[in-house]
Coordinates of C-alpha atoms and ligand atoms in Angstrom, one line a residue:
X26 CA 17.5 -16.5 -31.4
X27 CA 18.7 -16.4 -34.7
X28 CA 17.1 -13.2 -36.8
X29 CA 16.5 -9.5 -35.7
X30 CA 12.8 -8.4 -34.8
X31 CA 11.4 -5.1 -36.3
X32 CA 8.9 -2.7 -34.7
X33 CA 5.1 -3.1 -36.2
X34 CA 5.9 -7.4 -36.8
X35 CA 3.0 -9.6 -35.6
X36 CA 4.0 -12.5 -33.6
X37 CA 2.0 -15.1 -31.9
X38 CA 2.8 -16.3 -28.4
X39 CA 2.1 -17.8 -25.5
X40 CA 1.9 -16.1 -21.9
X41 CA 4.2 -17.8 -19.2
X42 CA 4.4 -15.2 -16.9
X43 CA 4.2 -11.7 -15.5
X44 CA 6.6 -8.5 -15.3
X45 CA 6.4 -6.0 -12.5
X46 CA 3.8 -4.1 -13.8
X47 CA 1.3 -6.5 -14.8
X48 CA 2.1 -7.1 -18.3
X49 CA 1.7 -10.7 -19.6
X50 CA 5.3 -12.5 -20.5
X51 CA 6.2 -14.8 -23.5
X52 CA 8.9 -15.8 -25.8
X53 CA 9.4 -16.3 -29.7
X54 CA 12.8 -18.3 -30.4
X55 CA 13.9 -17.0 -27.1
X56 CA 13.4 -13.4 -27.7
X57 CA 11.2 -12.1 -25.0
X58 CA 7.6 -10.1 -25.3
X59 CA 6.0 -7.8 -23.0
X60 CA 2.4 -7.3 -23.5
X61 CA 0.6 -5.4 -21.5
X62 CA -3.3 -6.7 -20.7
X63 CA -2.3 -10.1 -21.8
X64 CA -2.7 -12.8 -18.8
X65 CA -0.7 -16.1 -17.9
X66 CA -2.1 -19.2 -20.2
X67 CA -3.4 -16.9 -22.7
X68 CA -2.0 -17.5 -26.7
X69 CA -2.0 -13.9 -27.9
X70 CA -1.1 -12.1 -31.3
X71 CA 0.5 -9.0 -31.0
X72 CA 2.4 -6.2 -32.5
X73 CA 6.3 -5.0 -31.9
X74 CA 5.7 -1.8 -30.7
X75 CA 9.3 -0.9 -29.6
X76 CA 12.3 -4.1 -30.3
X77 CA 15.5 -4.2 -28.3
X78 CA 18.3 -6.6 -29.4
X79 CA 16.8 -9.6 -26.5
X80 CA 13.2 -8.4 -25.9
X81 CA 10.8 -6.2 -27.2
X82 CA 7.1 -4.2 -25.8
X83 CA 4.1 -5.6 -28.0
X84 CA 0.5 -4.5 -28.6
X85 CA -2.3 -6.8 -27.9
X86 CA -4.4 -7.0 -30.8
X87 CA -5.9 -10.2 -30.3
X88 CA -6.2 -13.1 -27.6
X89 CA -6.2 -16.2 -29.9
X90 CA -7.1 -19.0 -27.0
X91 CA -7.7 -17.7 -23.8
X92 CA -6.2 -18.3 -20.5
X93 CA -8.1 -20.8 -17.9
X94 CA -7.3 -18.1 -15.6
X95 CA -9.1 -15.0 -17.8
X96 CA -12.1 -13.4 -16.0
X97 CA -14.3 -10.8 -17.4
X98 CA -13.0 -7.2 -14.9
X99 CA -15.8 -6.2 -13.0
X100 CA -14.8 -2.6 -13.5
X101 CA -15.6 -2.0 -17.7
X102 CA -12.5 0.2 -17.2
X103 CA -9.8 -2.1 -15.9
X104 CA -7.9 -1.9 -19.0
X105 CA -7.4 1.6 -19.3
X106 CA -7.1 2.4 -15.9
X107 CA -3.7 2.3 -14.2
X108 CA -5.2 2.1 -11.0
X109 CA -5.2 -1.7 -11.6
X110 CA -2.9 -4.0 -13.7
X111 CA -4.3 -7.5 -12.8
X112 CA -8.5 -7.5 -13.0
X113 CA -9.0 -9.9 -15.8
X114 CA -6.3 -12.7 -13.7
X115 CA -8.6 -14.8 -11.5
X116 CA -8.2 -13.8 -8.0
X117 CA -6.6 -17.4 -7.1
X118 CA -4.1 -17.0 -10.0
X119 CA -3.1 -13.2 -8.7
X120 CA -2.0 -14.7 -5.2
X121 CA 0.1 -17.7 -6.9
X122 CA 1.9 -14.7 -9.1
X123 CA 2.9 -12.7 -5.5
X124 CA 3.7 -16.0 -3.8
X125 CA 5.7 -16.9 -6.7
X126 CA 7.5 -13.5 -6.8
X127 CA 8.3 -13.2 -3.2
X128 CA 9.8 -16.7 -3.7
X129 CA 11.9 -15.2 -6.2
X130 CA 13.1 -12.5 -4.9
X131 CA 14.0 -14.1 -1.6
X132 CA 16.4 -16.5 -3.6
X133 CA 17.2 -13.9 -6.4
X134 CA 18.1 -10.9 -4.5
X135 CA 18.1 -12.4 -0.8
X136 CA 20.3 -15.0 -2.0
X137 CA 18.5 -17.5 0.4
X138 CA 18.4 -21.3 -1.0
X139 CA 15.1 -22.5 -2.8
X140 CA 15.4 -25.3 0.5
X141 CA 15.4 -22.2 2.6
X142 CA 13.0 -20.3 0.9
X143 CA 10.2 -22.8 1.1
X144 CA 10.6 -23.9 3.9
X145 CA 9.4 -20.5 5.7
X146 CA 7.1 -19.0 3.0
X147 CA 3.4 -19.2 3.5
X148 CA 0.7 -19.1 0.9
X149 CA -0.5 -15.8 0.3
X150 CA -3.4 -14.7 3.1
X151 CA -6.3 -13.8 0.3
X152 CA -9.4 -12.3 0.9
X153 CA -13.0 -14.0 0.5
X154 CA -14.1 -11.1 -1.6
X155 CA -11.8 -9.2 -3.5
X156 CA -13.8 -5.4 -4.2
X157 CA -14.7 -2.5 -2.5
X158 CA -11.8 -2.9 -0.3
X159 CA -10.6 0.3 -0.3
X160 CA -11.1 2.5 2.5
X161 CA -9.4 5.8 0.6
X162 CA -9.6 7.2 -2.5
X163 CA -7.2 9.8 -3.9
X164 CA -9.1 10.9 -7.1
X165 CA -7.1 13.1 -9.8
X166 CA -9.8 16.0 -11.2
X167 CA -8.7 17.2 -14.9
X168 CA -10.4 19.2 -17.9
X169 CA -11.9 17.4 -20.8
X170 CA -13.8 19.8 -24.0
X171 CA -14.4 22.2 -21.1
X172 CA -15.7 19.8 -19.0
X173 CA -14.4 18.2 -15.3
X174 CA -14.2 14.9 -15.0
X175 CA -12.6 12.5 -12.4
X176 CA -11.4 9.7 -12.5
X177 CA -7.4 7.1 -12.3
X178 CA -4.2 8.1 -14.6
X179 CA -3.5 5.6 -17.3
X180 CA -0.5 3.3 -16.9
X181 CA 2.5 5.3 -16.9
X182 CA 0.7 8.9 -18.2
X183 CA -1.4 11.8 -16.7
X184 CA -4.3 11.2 -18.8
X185 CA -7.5 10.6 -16.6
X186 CA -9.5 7.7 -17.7
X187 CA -13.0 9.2 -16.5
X188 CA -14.4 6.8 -13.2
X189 CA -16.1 7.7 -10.5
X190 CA -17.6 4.1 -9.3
X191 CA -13.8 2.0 -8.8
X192 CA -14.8 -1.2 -7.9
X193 CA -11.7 -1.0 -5.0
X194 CA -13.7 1.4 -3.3
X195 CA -17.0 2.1 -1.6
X196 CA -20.6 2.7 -3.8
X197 CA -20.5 5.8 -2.2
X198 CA -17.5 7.5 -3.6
X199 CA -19.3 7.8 -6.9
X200 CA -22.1 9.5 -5.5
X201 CA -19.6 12.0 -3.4
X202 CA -17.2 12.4 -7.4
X203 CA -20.9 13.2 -9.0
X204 CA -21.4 15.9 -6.5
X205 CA -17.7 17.4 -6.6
X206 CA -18.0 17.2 -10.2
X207 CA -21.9 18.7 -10.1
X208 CA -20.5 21.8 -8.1
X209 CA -17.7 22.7 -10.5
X210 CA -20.1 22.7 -13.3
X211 CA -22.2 25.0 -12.0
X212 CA -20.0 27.0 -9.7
X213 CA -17.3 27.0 -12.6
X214 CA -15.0 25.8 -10.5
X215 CA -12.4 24.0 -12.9
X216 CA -10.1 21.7 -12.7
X217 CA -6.3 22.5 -12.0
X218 CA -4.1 21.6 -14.8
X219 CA -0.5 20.5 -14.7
X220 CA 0.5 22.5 -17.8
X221 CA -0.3 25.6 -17.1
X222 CA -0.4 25.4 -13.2
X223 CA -4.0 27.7 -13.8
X224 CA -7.1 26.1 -12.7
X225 CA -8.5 25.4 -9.1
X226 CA -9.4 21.6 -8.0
X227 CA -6.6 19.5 -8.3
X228 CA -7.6 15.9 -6.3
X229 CA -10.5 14.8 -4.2
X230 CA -9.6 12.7 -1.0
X231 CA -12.4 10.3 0.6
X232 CA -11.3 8.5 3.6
X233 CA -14.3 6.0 4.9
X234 CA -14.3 4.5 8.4
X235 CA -14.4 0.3 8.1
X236 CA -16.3 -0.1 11.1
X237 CA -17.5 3.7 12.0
X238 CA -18.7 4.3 8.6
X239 CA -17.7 7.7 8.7
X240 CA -16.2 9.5 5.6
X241 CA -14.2 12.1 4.9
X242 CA -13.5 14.4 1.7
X243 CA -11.2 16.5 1.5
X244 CA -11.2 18.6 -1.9
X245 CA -7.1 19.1 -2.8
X246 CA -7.0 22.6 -4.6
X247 CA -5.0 25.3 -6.5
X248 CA -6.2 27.7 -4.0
X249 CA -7.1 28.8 -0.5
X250 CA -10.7 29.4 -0.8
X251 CA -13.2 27.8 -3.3
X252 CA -16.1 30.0 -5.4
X253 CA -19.1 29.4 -3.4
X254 CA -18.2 26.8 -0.9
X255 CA -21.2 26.9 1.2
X256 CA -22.8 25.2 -2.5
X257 CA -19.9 22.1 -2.4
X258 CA -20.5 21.6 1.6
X259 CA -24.7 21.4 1.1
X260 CA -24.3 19.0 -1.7
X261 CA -22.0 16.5 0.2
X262 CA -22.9 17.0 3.9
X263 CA -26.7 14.9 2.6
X264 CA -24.7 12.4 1.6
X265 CA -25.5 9.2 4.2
X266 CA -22.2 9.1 6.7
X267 CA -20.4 12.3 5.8
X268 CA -18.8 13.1 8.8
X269 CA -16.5 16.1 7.4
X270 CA -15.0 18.6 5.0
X271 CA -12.1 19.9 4.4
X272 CA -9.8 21.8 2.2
X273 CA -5.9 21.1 1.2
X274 CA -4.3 23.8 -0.1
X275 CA -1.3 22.8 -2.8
X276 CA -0.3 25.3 -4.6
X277 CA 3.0 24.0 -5.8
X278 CA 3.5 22.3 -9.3
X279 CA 4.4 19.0 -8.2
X280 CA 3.5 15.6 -8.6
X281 CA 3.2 15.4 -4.1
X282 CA -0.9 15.4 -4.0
X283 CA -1.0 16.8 -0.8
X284 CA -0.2 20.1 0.5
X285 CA 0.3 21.1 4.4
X286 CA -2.5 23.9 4.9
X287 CA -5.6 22.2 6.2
X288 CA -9.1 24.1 6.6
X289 CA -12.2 22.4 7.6
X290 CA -15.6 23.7 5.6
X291 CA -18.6 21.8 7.6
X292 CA -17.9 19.1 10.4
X293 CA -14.6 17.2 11.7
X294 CA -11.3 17.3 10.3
X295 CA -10.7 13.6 10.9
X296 CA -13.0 10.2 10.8
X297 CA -12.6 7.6 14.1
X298 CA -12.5 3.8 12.8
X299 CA -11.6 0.3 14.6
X300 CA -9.2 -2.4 14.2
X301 CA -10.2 -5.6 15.6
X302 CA -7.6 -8.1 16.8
X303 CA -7.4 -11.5 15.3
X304 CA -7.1 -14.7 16.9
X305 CA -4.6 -16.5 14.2
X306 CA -4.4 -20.1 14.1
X307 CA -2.2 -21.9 11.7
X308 CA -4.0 -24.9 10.0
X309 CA -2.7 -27.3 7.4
X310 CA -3.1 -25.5 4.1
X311 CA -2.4 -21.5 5.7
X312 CA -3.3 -19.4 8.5
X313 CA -7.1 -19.0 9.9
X314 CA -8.2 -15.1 11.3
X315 CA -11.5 -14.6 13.3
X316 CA -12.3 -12.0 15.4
X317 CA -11.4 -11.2 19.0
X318 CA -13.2 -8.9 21.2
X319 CA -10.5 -6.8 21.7
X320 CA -10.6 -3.6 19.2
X321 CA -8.3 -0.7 18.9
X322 CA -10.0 2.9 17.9
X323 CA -7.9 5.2 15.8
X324 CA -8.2 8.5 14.3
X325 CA -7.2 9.4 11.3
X326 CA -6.4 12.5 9.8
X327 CA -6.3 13.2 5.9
X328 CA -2.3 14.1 6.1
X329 CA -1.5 10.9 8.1
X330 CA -0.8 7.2 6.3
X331 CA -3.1 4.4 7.3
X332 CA -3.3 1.4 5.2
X333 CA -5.8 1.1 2.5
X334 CA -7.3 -2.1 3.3
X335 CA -9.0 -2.5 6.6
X336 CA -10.1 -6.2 6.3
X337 CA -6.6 -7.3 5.4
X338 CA -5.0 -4.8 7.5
X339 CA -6.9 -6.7 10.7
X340 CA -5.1 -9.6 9.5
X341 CA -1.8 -8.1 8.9
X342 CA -1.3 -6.7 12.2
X343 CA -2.5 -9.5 14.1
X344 CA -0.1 -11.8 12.5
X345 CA 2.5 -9.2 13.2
X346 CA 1.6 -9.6 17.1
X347 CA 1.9 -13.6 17.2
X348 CA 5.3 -13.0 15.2
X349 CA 6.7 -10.9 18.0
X350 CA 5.6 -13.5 20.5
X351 CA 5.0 -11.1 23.3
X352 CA 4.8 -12.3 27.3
X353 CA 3.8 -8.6 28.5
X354 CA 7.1 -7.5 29.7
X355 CA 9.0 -7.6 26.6
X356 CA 10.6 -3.7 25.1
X357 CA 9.3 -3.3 21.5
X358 CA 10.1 -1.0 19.0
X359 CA 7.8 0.1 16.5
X360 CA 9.8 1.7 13.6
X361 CA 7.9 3.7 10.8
X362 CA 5.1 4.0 13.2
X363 CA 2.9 5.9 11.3
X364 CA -0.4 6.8 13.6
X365 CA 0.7 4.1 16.0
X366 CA -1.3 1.5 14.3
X367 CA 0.9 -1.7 15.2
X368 CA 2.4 0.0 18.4
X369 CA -1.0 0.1 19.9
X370 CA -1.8 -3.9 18.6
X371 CA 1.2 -4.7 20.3
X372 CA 1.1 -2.3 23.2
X373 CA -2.0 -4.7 25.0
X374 CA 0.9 -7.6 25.1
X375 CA 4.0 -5.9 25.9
X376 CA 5.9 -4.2 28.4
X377 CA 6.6 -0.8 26.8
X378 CA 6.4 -0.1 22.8
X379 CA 9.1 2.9 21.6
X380 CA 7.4 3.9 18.1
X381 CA 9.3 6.6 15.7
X382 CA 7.9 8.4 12.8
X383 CA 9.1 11.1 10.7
X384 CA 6.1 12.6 9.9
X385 CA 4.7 14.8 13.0
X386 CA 0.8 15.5 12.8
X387 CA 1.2 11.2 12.4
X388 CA 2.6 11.4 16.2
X389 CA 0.6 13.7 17.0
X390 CA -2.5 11.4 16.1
X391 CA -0.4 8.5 17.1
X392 CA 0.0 10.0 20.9
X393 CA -4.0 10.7 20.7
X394 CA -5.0 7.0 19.6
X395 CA -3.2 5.9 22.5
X396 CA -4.9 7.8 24.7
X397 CA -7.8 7.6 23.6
X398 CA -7.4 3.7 24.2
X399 CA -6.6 4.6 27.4
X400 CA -3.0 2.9 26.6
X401 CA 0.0 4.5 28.5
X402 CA 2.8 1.9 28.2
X403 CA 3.6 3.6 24.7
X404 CA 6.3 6.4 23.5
X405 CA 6.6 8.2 20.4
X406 CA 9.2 10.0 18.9
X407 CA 9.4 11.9 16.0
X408 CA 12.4 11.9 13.4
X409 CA 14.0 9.2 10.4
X410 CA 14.2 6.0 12.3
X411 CA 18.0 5.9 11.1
X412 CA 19.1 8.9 13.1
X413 CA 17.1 8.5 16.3
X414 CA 17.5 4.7 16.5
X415 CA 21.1 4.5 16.5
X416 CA 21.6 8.0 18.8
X417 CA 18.7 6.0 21.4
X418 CA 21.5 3.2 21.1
X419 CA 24.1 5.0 22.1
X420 CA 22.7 6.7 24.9
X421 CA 21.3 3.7 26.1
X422 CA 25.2 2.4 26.3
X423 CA 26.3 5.2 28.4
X424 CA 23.5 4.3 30.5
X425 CA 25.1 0.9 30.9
X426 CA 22.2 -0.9 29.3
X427 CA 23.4 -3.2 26.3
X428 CA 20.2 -4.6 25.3
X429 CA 17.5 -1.9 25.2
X430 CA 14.9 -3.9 23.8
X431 CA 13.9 -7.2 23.0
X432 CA 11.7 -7.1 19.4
X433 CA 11.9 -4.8 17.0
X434 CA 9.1 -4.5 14.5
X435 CA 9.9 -2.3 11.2
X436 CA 7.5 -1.6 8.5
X437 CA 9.2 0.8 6.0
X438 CA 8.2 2.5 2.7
X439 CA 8.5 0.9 -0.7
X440 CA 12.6 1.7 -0.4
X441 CA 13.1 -0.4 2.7
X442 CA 15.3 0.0 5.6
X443 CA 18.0 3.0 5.6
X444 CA 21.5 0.9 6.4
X445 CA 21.7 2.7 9.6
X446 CA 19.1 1.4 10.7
X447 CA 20.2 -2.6 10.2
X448 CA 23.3 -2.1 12.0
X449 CA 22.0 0.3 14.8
X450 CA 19.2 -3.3 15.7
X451 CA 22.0 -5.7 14.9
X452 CA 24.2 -3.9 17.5
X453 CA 21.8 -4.3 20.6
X454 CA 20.3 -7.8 18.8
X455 CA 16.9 -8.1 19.8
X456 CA 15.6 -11.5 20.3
X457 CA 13.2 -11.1 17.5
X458 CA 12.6 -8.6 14.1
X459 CA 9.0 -8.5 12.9
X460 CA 9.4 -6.9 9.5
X461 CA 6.3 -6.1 8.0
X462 CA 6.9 -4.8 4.4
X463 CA 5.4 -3.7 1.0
X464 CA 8.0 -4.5 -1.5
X465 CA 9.7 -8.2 -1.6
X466 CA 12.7 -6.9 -3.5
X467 CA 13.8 -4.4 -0.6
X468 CA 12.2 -6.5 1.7
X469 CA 15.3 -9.8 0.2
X470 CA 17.7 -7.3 0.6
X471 CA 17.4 -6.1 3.9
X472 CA 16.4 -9.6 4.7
X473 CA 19.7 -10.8 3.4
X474 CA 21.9 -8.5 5.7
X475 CA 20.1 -9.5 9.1
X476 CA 20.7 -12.9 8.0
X477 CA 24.7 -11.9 7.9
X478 CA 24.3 -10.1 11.2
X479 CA 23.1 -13.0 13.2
X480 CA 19.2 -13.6 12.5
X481 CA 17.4 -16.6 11.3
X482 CA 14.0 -16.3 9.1
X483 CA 11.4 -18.0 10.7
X484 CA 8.1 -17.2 8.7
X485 CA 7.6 -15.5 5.9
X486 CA 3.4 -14.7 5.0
X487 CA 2.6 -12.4 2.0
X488 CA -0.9 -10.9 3.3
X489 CA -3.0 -9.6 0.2
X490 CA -3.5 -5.8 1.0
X491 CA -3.7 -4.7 -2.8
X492 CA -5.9 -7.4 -5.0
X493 CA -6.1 -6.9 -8.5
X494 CA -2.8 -4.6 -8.3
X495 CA 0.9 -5.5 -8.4
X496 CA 1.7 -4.5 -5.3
X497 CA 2.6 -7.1 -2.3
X498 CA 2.8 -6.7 1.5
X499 CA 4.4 -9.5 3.6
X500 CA 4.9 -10.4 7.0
X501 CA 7.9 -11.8 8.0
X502 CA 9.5 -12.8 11.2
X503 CA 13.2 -13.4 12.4
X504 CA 14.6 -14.8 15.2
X505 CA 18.2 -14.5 16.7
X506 CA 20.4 -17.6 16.2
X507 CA 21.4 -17.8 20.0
X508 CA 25.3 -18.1 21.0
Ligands
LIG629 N1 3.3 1.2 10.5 C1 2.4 2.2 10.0 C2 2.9 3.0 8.9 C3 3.7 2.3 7.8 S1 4.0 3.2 6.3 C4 1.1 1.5 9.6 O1 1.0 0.3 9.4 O2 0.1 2.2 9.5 C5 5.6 3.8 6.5 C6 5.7 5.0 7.4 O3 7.1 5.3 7.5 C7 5.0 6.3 6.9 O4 4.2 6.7 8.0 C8 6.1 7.3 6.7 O5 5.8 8.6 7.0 C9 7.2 6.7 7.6 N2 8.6 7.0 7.2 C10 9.2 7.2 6.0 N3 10.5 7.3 6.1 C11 10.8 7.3 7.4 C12 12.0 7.3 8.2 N4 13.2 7.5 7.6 N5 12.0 7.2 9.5 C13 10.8 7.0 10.1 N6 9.6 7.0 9.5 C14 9.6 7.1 8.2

């Protein structure tokens, strides 16, 4: 790179590859372009928005030749919308890119061989049909010319790019935004905004059951009370399915969504739904799911975590369960437990499943699902995994018992395991480590320090929770190198 690039300069380029947020990748000379909307294969001209010395962030203005791998979006507006990054990447091409990147961080940040690597990672488990996958929807409510709208934030910004039909989520949810939206016209009930911290509705919440159908709103507001609720409740309780309605009051000015006061207006204050078990069968070119007749029922609350994608999630968990390679007798721990989803999976195959969770009403509904399974080999505990794991250790020792369990199964947030943690499970060594995780570069690291403390990876599975967004959930089992 011989010459300094300027903001405003056209360029023309070709797209080799993709940066964490979507945007397409290419080089001029060796001086790097990110643009966002622009896909891999596609020959682009585009404007220097803002130029650093080795790289700069373009403008699409025009795709020249298209990329083999360009669809139309189904959703008219996938561009605008940061809800997704990748719509217009063919499905096919959007798993290659996460397989590609968990590959890379595993060898980039892991610092495992590219022999290593490949020969644990799996292809990416897809899904047949990539829409209306959603099972939640967490819908920001803003002002526009005096008007409410709903809709998804931009990329990076607070500005609401008006949608109520996201093709992620259920037909329905459009209907239930109409009739949110339908009430604050004419009960002028506005929307809260962020500036001012005045206004009333801030978010609406739909939960819908996979397999129950049923579906929750919960209206996120400014306020304790809404003008003439007995209005909001008639229009949504005739919607086909509804099953309750609550209100979250959040009256702080934060970014957090939700707040912890919870009031229900008309029916139940949490949906049911099922997870089936998968039988998972590993053929030549990736791993086969069908059903099983065994089904866990769960309740979920609107505070409480539950993943986002039911079909994938079956998937997901059951692959967890052959990684942990249970016999029935085994001790499990289930760390980052949330409602007990993968404790109770694993609970049918093992002796006795610990699960901790830091968030309480998620135990609480955690304790419930068990028994309303009618599952009793199964503890919970709340508090940070990194405090209660290592003190559990410790008693156990005084005890006299060394080993107090024989697989652990982690599935952190985004940031990954606390140290504490690692070196509380590499002190009692379990024979295996499930770890079940939504972000490959924490996912390398931690990785990378169970390696050092004695543990081999055996299988490594990205499983698709989050098409036609950036985000990538893996499955990954390790097993202890014996003595
Ligand atoms: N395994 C569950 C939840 C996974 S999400 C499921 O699949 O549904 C991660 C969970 O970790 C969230 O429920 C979050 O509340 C919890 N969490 C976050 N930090 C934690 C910590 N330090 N200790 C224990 N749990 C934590």
């Amino acid at each position: 790179m011989d010459r300094t690039y300027r903001k405003n300069e056209k360029l023309t380029v070709t797209i080799e590859d993709m940066g964490t947020s979507g945007e397409g990748i290419g080089k001029v000379d060796g001086y790097t372009l990110f643009i966002k909307d622009a896909v891999i294969g596609d020959t682009v001209t585009c404007s220097i928005m803002k130029a650093k010395k080795n790289y700069a962030y373009a403008k699409l203005q025009q795709v020249v030749t298209p990329s083999p791998f360009r669809v139309t979006p189904a959703c008219p507006a996938a561009r605008q919308c940061g809800g997704c990054q990748i719509q217009e990447l063919e499905y096919a091409k959007q798993l290659e890119h996460k397989y590609r990147t968990v590959r890379g961080c595993l060898i980039r940040i892991g610092g495992f061989t590219e022999e290593e690597t490949d020969a644990v990672l799996h292809p990416v488990v897809g899904m047949e049909s990539p829409y209306r996958y959603r099972n939640k929807a967490q819908v920001p409510v803003g002002m526009r010319a005096g008007k409410p709208q709903a809709g998804y934030y931009a990329a990076h910004s607070h500005f609401i790019v008006p949608v109520t039909d996201c093709v992620l989520g259920p037909k329905v949810n459009g209907k239930i935004l109409e009739s949110v939206l339908e009430y604050m016209r004419e009960c002028r009930a506005d929307a809260y905004d962020e500036e001012t911290g005045k206004g009333l509705i801030r978010h609406v919440l739909i939960r819908t059951g996979y397999h129950s159908g049923q579906i929750m709103v919960c209206i996120i507001a400014n306020a304790e009370r809404l003008p003439n609720e007995q209005v909001l409740v008639e229009k949504l309780c005739r919607i086909e399915g509804m099953y309750g309605i609550t209100l979250n009051t959040n009256t702080k000015r934060t970014n957090v969504i939700l707040g912890d006061k919870l009031r229900t207006l008309w029916g139940e204050d949490a949906i049911e739904d099922t997870l089936v078990l998968q039988k998972v069968t590993q053929e030549e070119d990736g791993y086969r799911f069908a059903d099983t007749e065994q089904e866990v029922r769960f309740r979920i609350s609107p505070l409480s975590f539950y993943q986002v994608n039911p079909q994938q999630t079956q998937k997901l968990y059951s692959l967890a369960l052959k990684y942990a390679g249970l016999t029935g007798k085994e001790n499990v721990w289930d760390l980052y437990c949330g409602v007990g989803t993968i404790s109770l999976f694993l609970a049918g195959s093992a002796g006795h499943v610990y699960g901790v969770e830091v968030i309480p009403e998620a135990i609480e509904n955690a304790r419930r699902n068990a028994a309303m399974n009618g599952i009793g080999n199964v503890t919970f505990r709340t508090g940070k995994a990194e405090e209660i794991i290592p003190a559990y250790v410790e008693e156990k020792r005084a005890e006299g018992i060394e080993k107090p369990v024989d697989v652990v199964v982690v599935d952190p947030p985004r940031k990954g395991c606390d140290e504490r943690l690692l070196a509380a499970i590499l002190k009692v060594q379990p024979e295996r480590i499930v770890y079940v995780s939504c972000d490959p570069a924490t996912l390398a690291r931690d990785l990378r320090i169970l390696a050092d403390g004695g543990y081999r990876i055996r299988e490594v599975t990205p499983v698709d929770q989050f098409a036609h967004t950036m985000h990538i959930e893996s499955c990954v089992l390790l097993e202890r190198v014996s003595d």
